Amino acid sequence: NINDGIFICKNGRLEYVNKAMKRIFGYSKFKMEGLMLSQLALPDYQEELNQILHLNSSYNQLLNIEIECLKKDHTNIHVEILCSYVAREKVIYGVVHDITDRKQIQKNIVKAIILTEEKERAYFSKELHDGLGPLLSAIKLYLQWSERPNSTNSRVEIIHKAEDILEEALTTVKEISNKLSPHLLNYYGLTSAIQSFVDKVEETTSIKINFDSNVNIRLGNEIEAAFYRAVIECINNTMKYARAQNITIILNYSGDQLQLHYTDDGIGFNLQETLSVKKGLGLYNLQNRIQTIGGRINMYSSPGKGVNYNIVVKL
């Protein structure tokens, strides 16, 4: 493809680039030769790119990398790099394809899906709470009203059993409503909502959760919903698969960014293998949800070493 950039890189430094490569990165009037390949990546991704290249520098391998880079005018660009590392020569031959438009389309699609999901959750939450809830309460009142002195003992016993069932139904309705659209998140914010969920988990399981947050302001519905769902997904995964005893959740707000650090001491898993099969769908959803709000997530895990997730969103 004539629109694809081509480069040759030796010892991490660009030795040759074609015109398309210069155009992609906005260097048409500037020299690119001599730059370190990692310099083209965003600062947050430079170390990651260097690690990938270093890990594959001891043997010949064809690599396919998607990474966010910085153009000469300091605008962001998403690129796909297909490169071949020739270990003997310590040379990388690469092709660069601009996938910024594709990434934006994917982001818009996922954003639309997430917004639709949140609207549906809010709708069903309202229906359950405002519709079914009062009806069940009314039935309970009628049953209580039927408990008059002239009622037989057997009837009273039946009514008590019915009340117990109705009480359970009402509790279930509230739980479903809260899961679909947590009222604590809507009214009190991210920290309170997460703390409430953490408390419920600790009450019903043997897992110890250490949750620390300095977030005491509202951050917008989209950001709060994404981070809340991310925490719920992580905790649920730990409970279902990890056999963990301890979870640590740190939520840190620093003015220009929000960071979530999540770890557990469970059995861990092979991250690449899990992402490559259907059971990794939850992790993909987690990645997409965070990427949709302009964030990034780094996930680390291996058998016997628990999980370590780090999520960062610039505000």
PDB file of C-alpha atoms in Angstrom:
ATOM      1  CA  ASN A   1       0.000   0.000   0.000  1.00  0.00           C
ATOM      2  CA  ILE A   2       1.503   3.341  -1.079  1.00  0.00           C
ATOM      3  CA  ASN A   3       0.028   4.968   2.032  1.00  0.00           C
ATOM      4  CA  ASP A   4       1.984   2.698   4.376  1.00  0.00           C
ATOM      5  CA  GLY A   5       5.183   3.871   5.966  1.00  0.00           C
ATOM      6  CA  ILE A   6       8.359   1.833   5.626  1.00  0.00           C
ATOM      7  CA  PHE A   7      11.365   2.048   7.924  1.00  0.00           C
ATOM      8  CA  ILE A   8      14.659   0.378   8.744  1.00  0.00           C
ATOM      9  CA  CYS A   9      15.843   0.586  12.318  1.00  0.00           C
ATOM     10  CA  LYS A  10      19.223  -0.493  13.725  1.00  0.00           C
ATOM     11  CA  ASN A  11      20.027  -0.657  17.440  1.00  0.00           C
ATOM     12  CA  GLY A  12      16.711   1.049  18.094  1.00  0.00           C
ATOM     13  CA  ARG A  13      17.474   4.049  15.843  1.00  0.00           C
ATOM     14  CA  LEU A  14      15.822   4.876  12.506  1.00  0.00           C
ATOM     15  CA  GLU A  15      18.225   4.594   9.556  1.00  0.00           C
ATOM     16  CA  TYR A  16      15.740   4.848   6.696  1.00  0.00           C
ATOM     17  CA  VAL A  17      12.137   6.043   6.297  1.00  0.00           C
ATOM     18  CA  ASN A  18      10.059   6.507   3.145  1.00  0.00           C
ATOM     19  CA  LYS A  19       7.896   9.531   2.289  1.00  0.00           C
ATOM     20  CA  ALA A  20       4.713   7.850   3.542  1.00  0.00           C
ATOM     21  CA  MET A  21       6.352   7.275   6.929  1.00  0.00           C
ATOM     22  CA  LYS A  22       7.225  10.961   7.156  1.00  0.00           C
ATOM     23  CA  ARG A  23       3.717  11.957   6.100  1.00  0.00           C
ATOM     24  CA  ILE A  24       2.065   9.679   8.679  1.00  0.00           C
ATOM     25  CA  PHE A  25       4.087  11.218  11.504  1.00  0.00           C
ATOM     26  CA  GLY A  26       4.058  14.781  10.136  1.00  0.00           C
ATOM     27  CA  TYR A  27       7.772  14.901   9.329  1.00  0.00           C
ATOM     28  CA  SER A  28       7.431  15.729   5.610  1.00  0.00           C
ATOM     29  CA  LYS A  29       9.630  18.813   6.064  1.00  0.00           C
ATOM     30  CA  PHE A  30      11.775  17.357   8.823  1.00  0.00           C
ATOM     31  CA  LYS A  31      14.370  14.634   9.185  1.00  0.00           C
ATOM     32  CA  MET A  32      13.320  11.408  10.916  1.00  0.00           C
ATOM     33  CA  GLU A  33      16.520   9.455  10.393  1.00  0.00           C
ATOM     34  CA  GLY A  34      18.472   9.282  13.625  1.00  0.00           C
ATOM     35  CA  LEU A  35      15.432   9.289  15.894  1.00  0.00           C
ATOM     36  CA  MET A  36      14.951   6.397  18.288  1.00  0.00           C
ATOM     37  CA  LEU A  37      11.979   4.284  17.214  1.00  0.00           C
ATOM     38  CA  SER A  38      10.564   4.467  20.744  1.00  0.00           C
ATOM     39  CA  GLN A  39      10.560   8.301  20.539  1.00  0.00           C
ATOM     40  CA  LEU A  40       7.618   8.095  18.141  1.00  0.00           C
ATOM     41  CA  ALA A  41       5.431   6.465  20.800  1.00  0.00           C
ATOM     42  CA  LEU A  42       3.612   8.433  23.475  1.00  0.00           C
ATOM     43  CA  PRO A  43       5.757   8.788  26.615  1.00  0.00           C
ATOM     44  CA  ASP A  44       3.502   6.353  28.495  1.00  0.00           C
ATOM     45  CA  TYR A  45       4.083   3.685  25.824  1.00  0.00           C
ATOM     46  CA  GLN A  46       7.807   4.155  25.153  1.00  0.00           C
ATOM     47  CA  GLU A  47       8.932   1.753  27.873  1.00  0.00           C
ATOM     48  CA  GLU A  48       6.357  -0.813  26.731  1.00  0.00           C
ATOM     49  CA  LEU A  49       7.615  -0.612  23.120  1.00  0.00           C
ATOM     50  CA  ASN A  50      11.234  -0.929  24.237  1.00  0.00           C
ATOM     51  CA  GLN A  51      10.355  -3.998  26.312  1.00  0.00           C
ATOM     52  CA  ILE A  52       8.595  -5.658  23.373  1.00  0.00           C
ATOM     53  CA  LEU A  53      11.577  -5.059  21.101  1.00  0.00           C
ATOM     54  CA  HIS A  54      14.048  -6.160  23.775  1.00  0.00           C
ATOM     55  CA  LEU A  55      12.178  -9.397  24.512  1.00  0.00           C
ATOM     56  CA  ASN A  56      12.284 -10.328  20.830  1.00  0.00           C
ATOM     57  CA  SER A  57      15.814  -9.118  20.076  1.00  0.00           C
ATOM     58  CA  SER A  58      17.474 -12.481  20.676  1.00  0.00           C
ATOM     59  CA  TYR A  59      15.725 -14.304  17.838  1.00  0.00           C
ATOM     60  CA  ASN A  60      14.158 -13.608  14.464  1.00  0.00           C
ATOM     61  CA  GLN A  61      10.461 -12.906  14.758  1.00  0.00           C
ATOM     62  CA  LEU A  62       7.646 -11.164  12.936  1.00  0.00           C
ATOM     63  CA  LEU A  63       5.868  -8.749  15.271  1.00  0.00           C
ATOM     64  CA  ASN A  64       2.504  -7.021  14.952  1.00  0.00           C
ATOM     65  CA  ILE A  65       2.136  -4.079  17.331  1.00  0.00           C
ATOM     66  CA  GLU A  66      -0.684  -1.584  17.791  1.00  0.00           C
ATOM     67  CA  ILE A  67       0.445   1.512  19.642  1.00  0.00           C
ATOM     68  CA  GLU A  68      -0.469   5.159  20.177  1.00  0.00           C
ATOM     69  CA  CYS A  69       2.149   7.600  18.899  1.00  0.00           C
ATOM     70  CA  LEU A  70       2.842  11.314  18.789  1.00  0.00           C
ATOM     71  CA  LYS A  71       3.134  13.237  15.524  1.00  0.00           C
ATOM     72  CA  LYS A  72       5.558  16.101  14.970  1.00  0.00           C
ATOM     73  CA  ASP A  73       2.774  18.611  15.737  1.00  0.00           C
ATOM     74  CA  HIS A  74       2.078  16.766  19.043  1.00  0.00           C
ATOM     75  CA  THR A  75      -1.258  15.312  17.944  1.00  0.00           C
ATOM     76  CA  ASN A  76      -1.966  11.676  18.768  1.00  0.00           C
ATOM     77  CA  ILE A  77      -2.118   8.940  16.163  1.00  0.00           C
ATOM     78  CA  HIS A  78      -2.835   5.209  16.351  1.00  0.00           C
ATOM     79  CA  VAL A  79      -0.612   3.018  14.196  1.00  0.00           C
ATOM     80  CA  GLU A  80      -0.155  -0.652  13.466  1.00  0.00           C
ATOM     81  CA  ILE A  81       3.474  -1.696  13.099  1.00  0.00           C
ATOM     82  CA  LEU A  82       4.358  -4.914  11.297  1.00  0.00           C
ATOM     83  CA  CYS A  83       8.047  -5.513  11.736  1.00  0.00           C
ATOM     84  CA  SER A  84      10.626  -8.220  11.303  1.00  0.00           C
ATOM     85  CA  TYR A  85      13.557  -8.342  13.713  1.00  0.00           C
ATOM     86  CA  VAL A  86      16.745  -9.817  12.256  1.00  0.00           C
ATOM     87  CA  ALA A  87      18.694 -10.754  15.363  1.00  0.00           C
ATOM     88  CA  ARG A  88      22.031 -11.359  13.644  1.00  0.00           C
ATOM     89  CA  GLU A  89      22.060  -7.867  12.119  1.00  0.00           C
ATOM     90  CA  LYS A  90      20.220  -6.208  15.028  1.00  0.00           C
ATOM     91  CA  VAL A  91      18.008  -4.592  12.403  1.00  0.00           C
ATOM     92  CA  ILE A  92      14.251  -4.084  12.323  1.00  0.00           C
ATOM     93  CA  TYR A  93      12.463  -3.858   8.978  1.00  0.00           C
ATOM     94  CA  GLY A  94       9.014  -2.386   9.481  1.00  0.00           C
ATOM     95  CA  VAL A  95       5.782  -1.280   7.840  1.00  0.00           C
ATOM     96  CA  VAL A  96       3.527   1.294   9.517  1.00  0.00           C
ATOM     97  CA  HIS A  97      -0.189   1.655   8.853  1.00  0.00           C
ATOM     98  CA  ASP A  98      -2.255   4.576  10.152  1.00  0.00           C
ATOM     99  CA  ILE A  99      -5.277   3.060  11.948  1.00  0.00           C
ATOM    100  CA  THR A 100      -6.484   6.237  13.686  1.00  0.00           C
ATOM    101  CA  ASP A 101      -9.781   6.322  11.780  1.00  0.00           C
ATOM    102  CA  ARG A 102     -10.401   2.639  12.458  1.00  0.00           C
ATOM    103  CA  LYS A 103      -9.741   3.126  16.160  1.00  0.00           C
ATOM    104  CA  GLN A 104     -12.131   6.071  16.277  1.00  0.00           C
ATOM    105  CA  ILE A 105     -14.871   4.031  14.606  1.00  0.00           C
ATOM    106  CA  GLN A 106     -14.309   1.193  17.088  1.00  0.00           C
ATOM    107  CA  LYS A 107     -14.380   3.682  19.946  1.00  0.00           C
ATOM    108  CA  ASN A 108     -17.651   5.194  18.719  1.00  0.00           C
ATOM    109  CA  ILE A 109     -19.250   1.762  18.361  1.00  0.00           C
ATOM    110  CA  VAL A 110     -18.221   0.637  21.833  1.00  0.00           C
ATOM    111  CA  LYS A 111     -19.264   3.987  23.307  1.00  0.00           C
ATOM    112  CA  ALA A 112     -22.700   3.633  21.735  1.00  0.00           C
ATOM    113  CA  ILE A 113     -23.021   0.102  23.111  1.00  0.00           C
ATOM    114  CA  ILE A 114     -22.022   1.187  26.611  1.00  0.00           C
ATOM    115  CA  LEU A 115     -24.382   4.174  26.591  1.00  0.00           C
ATOM    116  CA  THR A 116     -27.204   1.914  25.422  1.00  0.00           C
ATOM    117  CA  GLU A 117     -26.427  -0.591  28.160  1.00  0.00           C
ATOM    118  CA  GLU A 118     -26.437   2.123  30.809  1.00  0.00           C
ATOM    119  CA  LYS A 119     -29.756   3.510  29.546  1.00  0.00           C
ATOM    120  CA  GLU A 120     -31.288   0.035  29.574  1.00  0.00           C
ATOM    121  CA  ARG A 121     -30.027  -0.621  33.076  1.00  0.00           C
ATOM    122  CA  ALA A 122     -31.441   2.684  34.300  1.00  0.00           C
ATOM    123  CA  TYR A 123     -34.764   1.949  32.587  1.00  0.00           C
ATOM    124  CA  PHE A 124     -35.173  -1.527  34.049  1.00  0.00           C
ATOM    125  CA  SER A 125     -34.040  -0.270  37.427  1.00  0.00           C
ATOM    126  CA  LYS A 126     -36.797   2.337  37.388  1.00  0.00           C
ATOM    127  CA  GLU A 127     -39.369  -0.206  36.234  1.00  0.00           C
ATOM    128  CA  LEU A 128     -38.489  -2.671  38.963  1.00  0.00           C
ATOM    129  CA  HIS A 129     -38.290  -0.068  41.681  1.00  0.00           C
ATOM    130  CA  ASP A 130     -41.260   2.128  40.772  1.00  0.00           C
ATOM    131  CA  GLY A 131     -43.461  -0.548  39.211  1.00  0.00           C
ATOM    132  CA  LEU A 132     -43.019  -3.976  40.711  1.00  0.00           C
ATOM    133  CA  GLY A 133     -41.826  -2.757  44.099  1.00  0.00           C
ATOM    134  CA  PRO A 134     -44.990  -0.833  45.105  1.00  0.00           C
ATOM    135  CA  LEU A 135     -47.205  -3.661  43.837  1.00  0.00           C
ATOM    136  CA  LEU A 136     -45.439  -6.194  46.009  1.00  0.00           C
ATOM    137  CA  SER A 137     -45.623  -3.800  48.946  1.00  0.00           C
ATOM    138  CA  ALA A 138     -49.355  -3.414  48.400  1.00  0.00           C
ATOM    139  CA  ILE A 139     -49.824  -7.192  48.360  1.00  0.00           C
ATOM    140  CA  LYS A 140     -47.938  -7.378  51.618  1.00  0.00           C
ATOM    141  CA  LEU A 141     -50.215  -4.745  53.157  1.00  0.00           C
ATOM    142  CA  TYR A 142     -53.305  -6.641  52.043  1.00  0.00           C
ATOM    143  CA  LEU A 143     -51.965  -9.828  53.576  1.00  0.00           C
ATOM    144  CA  GLN A 144     -51.204  -8.006  56.810  1.00  0.00           C
ATOM    145  CA  TRP A 145     -54.686  -6.529  56.805  1.00  0.00           C
ATOM    146  CA  SER A 146     -56.151 -10.025  56.522  1.00  0.00           C
ATOM    147  CA  GLU A 147     -54.499 -10.907  59.841  1.00  0.00           C
ATOM    148  CA  ARG A 148     -57.472 -10.144  62.028  1.00  0.00           C
ATOM    149  CA  PRO A 149     -58.425 -11.734  65.339  1.00  0.00           C
ATOM    150  CA  ASN A 150     -61.078 -13.885  63.683  1.00  0.00           C
ATOM    151  CA  SER A 151     -58.523 -15.513  61.384  1.00  0.00           C
ATOM    152  CA  THR A 152     -57.764 -19.175  61.998  1.00  0.00           C
ATOM    153  CA  ASN A 153     -54.342 -20.301  63.161  1.00  0.00           C
ATOM    154  CA  SER A 154     -53.643 -22.118  59.914  1.00  0.00           C
ATOM    155  CA  ARG A 155     -54.510 -18.999  57.964  1.00  0.00           C
ATOM    156  CA  VAL A 156     -52.187 -16.923  60.101  1.00  0.00           C
ATOM    157  CA  GLU A 157     -49.427 -19.423  59.544  1.00  0.00           C
ATOM    158  CA  ILE A 158     -49.929 -19.286  55.778  1.00  0.00           C
ATOM    159  CA  ILE A 159     -49.971 -15.517  55.831  1.00  0.00           C
ATOM    160  CA  HIS A 160     -46.704 -15.405  57.771  1.00  0.00           C
ATOM    161  CA  LYS A 161     -45.096 -17.679  55.233  1.00  0.00           C
ATOM    162  CA  ALA A 162     -46.418 -15.504  52.413  1.00  0.00           C
ATOM    163  CA  GLU A 163     -44.982 -12.441  54.138  1.00  0.00           C
ATOM    164  CA  ASP A 164     -41.591 -14.090  54.368  1.00  0.00           C
ATOM    165  CA  ILE A 165     -41.659 -14.868  50.657  1.00  0.00           C
ATOM    166  CA  LEU A 166     -42.791 -11.365  49.801  1.00  0.00           C
ATOM    167  CA  GLU A 167     -40.081  -9.885  51.994  1.00  0.00           C
ATOM    168  CA  GLU A 168     -37.529 -11.917  50.125  1.00  0.00           C
ATOM    169  CA  ALA A 169     -39.021 -10.822  46.799  1.00  0.00           C
ATOM    170  CA  LEU A 170     -38.807  -7.172  47.819  1.00  0.00           C
ATOM    171  CA  THR A 171     -35.194  -7.625  48.840  1.00  0.00           C
ATOM    172  CA  THR A 172     -34.455  -9.289  45.514  1.00  0.00           C
ATOM    173  CA  VAL A 173     -36.095  -6.444  43.614  1.00  0.00           C
ATOM    174  CA  LYS A 174     -33.937  -3.918  45.448  1.00  0.00           C
ATOM    175  CA  GLU A 175     -30.804  -5.933  44.748  1.00  0.00           C
ATOM    176  CA  ILE A 176     -31.580  -6.232  41.043  1.00  0.00           C
ATOM    177  CA  SER A 177     -32.401  -2.549  40.856  1.00  0.00           C
ATOM    178  CA  ASN A 178     -29.144  -1.643  42.541  1.00  0.00           C
ATOM    179  CA  LYS A 179     -27.098  -3.885  40.249  1.00  0.00           C
ATOM    180  CA  LEU A 180     -28.654  -2.423  37.115  1.00  0.00           C
ATOM    181  CA  SER A 181     -28.222   1.194  38.152  1.00  0.00           C
ATOM    182  CA  PRO A 182     -26.593   1.595  41.577  1.00  0.00           C
ATOM    183  CA  HIS A 183     -28.326   4.446  43.381  1.00  0.00           C
ATOM    184  CA  LEU A 184     -25.254   5.087  45.525  1.00  0.00           C
ATOM    185  CA  LEU A 185     -23.233   5.822  42.379  1.00  0.00           C
ATOM    186  CA  ASN A 186     -25.908   8.152  41.046  1.00  0.00           C
ATOM    187  CA  TYR A 187     -26.411  10.066  44.290  1.00  0.00           C
ATOM    188  CA  TYR A 188     -23.174   9.797  46.262  1.00  0.00           C
ATOM    189  CA  GLY A 189     -20.417   9.127  43.756  1.00  0.00           C
ATOM    190  CA  LEU A 190     -17.745   6.586  42.918  1.00  0.00           C
ATOM    191  CA  THR A 191     -16.070   6.058  46.298  1.00  0.00           C
ATOM    192  CA  SER A 192     -19.332   5.433  48.178  1.00  0.00           C
ATOM    193  CA  ALA A 193     -20.637   3.061  45.505  1.00  0.00           C
ATOM    194  CA  ILE A 194     -17.456   0.972  45.465  1.00  0.00           C
ATOM    195  CA  GLN A 195     -17.271   0.937  49.278  1.00  0.00           C
ATOM    196  CA  SER A 196     -20.864  -0.299  49.472  1.00  0.00           C
ATOM    197  CA  PHE A 197     -20.127  -3.150  47.059  1.00  0.00           C
ATOM    198  CA  VAL A 198     -16.921  -4.009  48.919  1.00  0.00           C
ATOM    199  CA  ASP A 199     -18.820  -4.173  52.220  1.00  0.00           C
ATOM    200  CA  LYS A 200     -21.376  -6.563  50.736  1.00  0.00           C
ATOM    201  CA  VAL A 201     -18.648  -8.834  49.367  1.00  0.00           C
ATOM    202  CA  GLU A 202     -16.859  -8.950  52.721  1.00  0.00           C
ATOM    203  CA  GLU A 203     -20.135  -9.731  54.502  1.00  0.00           C
ATOM    204  CA  THR A 204     -20.877 -12.718  52.275  1.00  0.00           C
ATOM    205  CA  THR A 205     -17.404 -14.127  51.516  1.00  0.00           C
ATOM    206  CA  SER A 206     -14.137 -14.818  53.323  1.00  0.00           C
ATOM    207  CA  ILE A 207     -12.213 -12.461  51.035  1.00  0.00           C
ATOM    208  CA  LYS A 208     -10.547  -9.483  52.729  1.00  0.00           C
ATOM    209  CA  ILE A 209     -10.693  -6.314  50.618  1.00  0.00           C
ATOM    210  CA  ASN A 210      -8.463  -3.322  51.304  1.00  0.00           C
ATOM    211  CA  PHE A 211     -10.061  -0.341  49.542  1.00  0.00           C
ATOM    212  CA  ASP A 212      -8.443   3.097  49.642  1.00  0.00           C
ATOM    213  CA  SER A 213      -9.696   6.153  47.745  1.00  0.00           C
ATOM    214  CA  ASN A 214      -9.017   9.877  47.797  1.00  0.00           C
ATOM    215  CA  VAL A 215     -11.856  10.642  45.351  1.00  0.00           C
ATOM    216  CA  ASN A 216     -14.303  13.001  47.045  1.00  0.00           C
ATOM    217  CA  ILE A 217     -15.688  14.869  44.029  1.00  0.00           C
ATOM    218  CA  ARG A 218     -18.033  13.966  41.174  1.00  0.00           C
ATOM    219  CA  LEU A 219     -16.247  13.005  37.964  1.00  0.00           C
ATOM    220  CA  GLY A 220     -19.080  12.764  35.448  1.00  0.00           C
ATOM    221  CA  ASN A 221     -21.482   9.920  34.758  1.00  0.00           C
ATOM    222  CA  GLU A 222     -19.418   8.266  32.015  1.00  0.00           C
ATOM    223  CA  ILE A 223     -16.169   8.182  33.999  1.00  0.00           C
ATOM    224  CA  GLU A 224     -17.841   7.038  37.223  1.00  0.00           C
ATOM    225  CA  ALA A 225     -19.897   4.337  35.501  1.00  0.00           C
ATOM    226  CA  ALA A 226     -16.858   2.971  33.638  1.00  0.00           C
ATOM    227  CA  PHE A 227     -14.692   2.776  36.761  1.00  0.00           C
ATOM    228  CA  TYR A 228     -17.497   1.319  38.886  1.00  0.00           C
ATOM    229  CA  ARG A 229     -18.223  -1.394  36.306  1.00  0.00           C
ATOM    230  CA  ALA A 230     -14.486  -2.079  36.026  1.00  0.00           C
ATOM    231  CA  VAL A 231     -14.172  -2.646  39.782  1.00  0.00           C
ATOM    232  CA  ILE A 232     -17.259  -4.888  39.816  1.00  0.00           C
ATOM    233  CA  GLU A 233     -15.883  -6.924  36.893  1.00  0.00           C
ATOM    234  CA  CYS A 234     -12.510  -7.340  38.606  1.00  0.00           C
ATOM    235  CA  ILE A 235     -13.996  -8.365  41.960  1.00  0.00           C
ATOM    236  CA  ASN A 236     -16.440 -10.788  40.337  1.00  0.00           C
ATOM    237  CA  ASN A 237     -13.605 -12.388  38.362  1.00  0.00           C
ATOM    238  CA  THR A 238     -11.578 -12.764  41.550  1.00  0.00           C
ATOM    239  CA  MET A 239     -14.499 -14.391  43.379  1.00  0.00           C
ATOM    240  CA  LYS A 240     -15.289 -16.762  40.502  1.00  0.00           C
ATOM    241  CA  TYR A 241     -11.837 -17.869  39.421  1.00  0.00           C
ATOM    242  CA  ALA A 242      -8.976 -16.701  41.629  1.00  0.00           C
ATOM    243  CA  ARG A 243      -9.391 -18.503  44.986  1.00  0.00           C
ATOM    244  CA  ALA A 244      -7.930 -15.355  46.488  1.00  0.00           C
ATOM    245  CA  GLN A 245      -7.832 -14.407  50.157  1.00  0.00           C
ATOM    246  CA  ASN A 246      -7.029 -10.725  49.710  1.00  0.00           C
ATOM    247  CA  ILE A 247      -7.872  -7.944  47.268  1.00  0.00           C
ATOM    248  CA  THR A 248      -6.343  -4.469  47.206  1.00  0.00           C
ATOM    249  CA  ILE A 249      -8.101  -1.606  45.408  1.00  0.00           C
ATOM    250  CA  ILE A 250      -6.528   1.855  45.270  1.00  0.00           C
ATOM    251  CA  LEU A 251      -8.422   4.704  43.603  1.00  0.00           C
ATOM    252  CA  ASN A 252      -6.297   7.823  43.200  1.00  0.00           C
ATOM    253  CA  TYR A 253      -7.381  11.223  41.846  1.00  0.00           C
ATOM    254  CA  SER A 254      -4.565  13.660  41.081  1.00  0.00           C
ATOM    255  CA  GLY A 255      -6.405  16.543  39.435  1.00  0.00           C
ATOM    256  CA  ASP A 256      -5.611  15.706  35.821  1.00  0.00           C
ATOM    257  CA  GLN A 257      -6.048  11.943  35.939  1.00  0.00           C
ATOM    258  CA  LEU A 258      -7.874   9.124  37.713  1.00  0.00           C
ATOM    259  CA  GLN A 259      -5.997   5.910  38.439  1.00  0.00           C
ATOM    260  CA  LEU A 260      -7.285   2.543  39.626  1.00  0.00           C
ATOM    261  CA  HIS A 261      -4.883  -0.096  40.899  1.00  0.00           C
ATOM    262  CA  TYR A 262      -6.323  -3.575  41.516  1.00  0.00           C
ATOM    263  CA  THR A 263      -4.486  -6.650  42.778  1.00  0.00           C
ATOM    264  CA  ASP A 264      -5.390 -10.010  44.273  1.00  0.00           C
ATOM    265  CA  ASP A 265      -3.351 -12.900  45.692  1.00  0.00           C
ATOM    266  CA  GLY A 266      -5.199 -15.598  43.761  1.00  0.00           C
ATOM    267  CA  ILE A 267      -3.996 -18.397  41.520  1.00  0.00           C
ATOM    268  CA  GLY A 268      -3.511 -16.106  38.527  1.00  0.00           C
ATOM    269  CA  PHE A 269      -3.779 -17.184  34.899  1.00  0.00           C
ATOM    270  CA  ASN A 270      -2.069 -17.093  31.521  1.00  0.00           C
ATOM    271  CA  LEU A 271      -3.138 -13.667  30.279  1.00  0.00           C
ATOM    272  CA  GLN A 272      -2.436 -14.144  26.572  1.00  0.00           C
ATOM    273  CA  GLU A 273      -4.078 -17.557  26.519  1.00  0.00           C
ATOM    274  CA  THR A 274      -7.184 -16.254  28.283  1.00  0.00           C
ATOM    275  CA  LEU A 275      -7.514 -13.277  25.938  1.00  0.00           C
ATOM    276  CA  SER A 276      -7.279 -15.578  22.927  1.00  0.00           C
ATOM    277  CA  VAL A 277     -10.290 -17.694  23.869  1.00  0.00           C
ATOM    278  CA  LYS A 278     -13.955 -17.031  24.561  1.00  0.00           C
ATOM    279  CA  LYS A 279     -13.564 -16.985  28.342  1.00  0.00           C
ATOM    280  CA  GLY A 280     -11.500 -13.807  27.969  1.00  0.00           C
ATOM    281  CA  LEU A 281     -14.560 -11.849  26.825  1.00  0.00           C
ATOM    282  CA  GLY A 282     -14.897 -10.157  30.208  1.00  0.00           C
ATOM    283  CA  LEU A 283     -11.329  -8.862  29.978  1.00  0.00           C
ATOM    284  CA  TYR A 284     -11.946  -7.564  26.459  1.00  0.00           C
ATOM    285  CA  ASN A 285     -15.094  -5.788  27.662  1.00  0.00           C
ATOM    286  CA  LEU A 286     -13.061  -4.278  30.482  1.00  0.00           C
ATOM    287  CA  GLN A 287     -10.426  -3.041  28.025  1.00  0.00           C
ATOM    288  CA  ASN A 288     -13.014  -1.622  25.628  1.00  0.00           C
ATOM    289  CA  ARG A 289     -14.917   0.152  28.390  1.00  0.00           C
ATOM    290  CA  ILE A 290     -11.776   1.924  29.596  1.00  0.00           C
ATOM    291  CA  GLN A 291     -10.521   2.736  26.093  1.00  0.00           C
ATOM    292  CA  THR A 292     -13.911   4.255  25.253  1.00  0.00           C
ATOM    293  CA  ILE A 293     -13.432   6.958  27.885  1.00  0.00           C
ATOM    294  CA  GLY A 294      -9.925   7.666  26.603  1.00  0.00           C
ATOM    295  CA  GLY A 295      -8.121   5.580  29.208  1.00  0.00           C
ATOM    296  CA  ARG A 296      -5.629   2.763  29.125  1.00  0.00           C
ATOM    297  CA  ILE A 297      -5.360  -0.446  31.096  1.00  0.00           C
ATOM    298  CA  ASN A 298      -2.317  -2.586  31.773  1.00  0.00           C
ATOM    299  CA  MET A 299      -3.035  -6.146  32.886  1.00  0.00           C
ATOM    300  CA  TYR A 300      -0.484  -8.500  34.381  1.00  0.00           C
ATOM    301  CA  SER A 301      -1.016 -12.070  35.541  1.00  0.00           C
ATOM    302  CA  SER A 302       0.628 -15.454  35.451  1.00  0.00           C
ATOM    303  CA  PRO A 303      -0.177 -18.799  37.069  1.00  0.00           C
ATOM    304  CA  GLY A 304       0.395 -18.665  40.823  1.00  0.00           C
ATOM    305  CA  LYS A 305       0.996 -14.904  40.956  1.00  0.00           C
ATOM    306  CA  GLY A 306      -2.467 -13.351  41.197  1.00  0.00           C
ATOM    307  CA  VAL A 307      -3.519 -10.393  39.063  1.00  0.00           C
ATOM    308  CA  ASN A 308      -2.356  -6.804  38.789  1.00  0.00           C
ATOM    309  CA  TYR A 309      -4.484  -4.312  36.859  1.00  0.00           C
ATOM    310  CA  ASN A 310      -3.637  -0.644  36.428  1.00  0.00           C
ATOM    311  CA  ILE A 311      -6.187   1.703  34.843  1.00  0.00           C
ATOM    312  CA  VAL A 312      -5.465   5.351  34.041  1.00  0.00           C
ATOM    313  CA  VAL A 313      -7.770   7.971  32.522  1.00  0.00           C
ATOM    314  CA  LYS A 314      -6.706  11.548  31.891  1.00  0.00           C
ATOM    315  CA  LEU A 315      -9.427  14.026  32.858  1.00  0.00           C
TER     316      LEU A 315
END
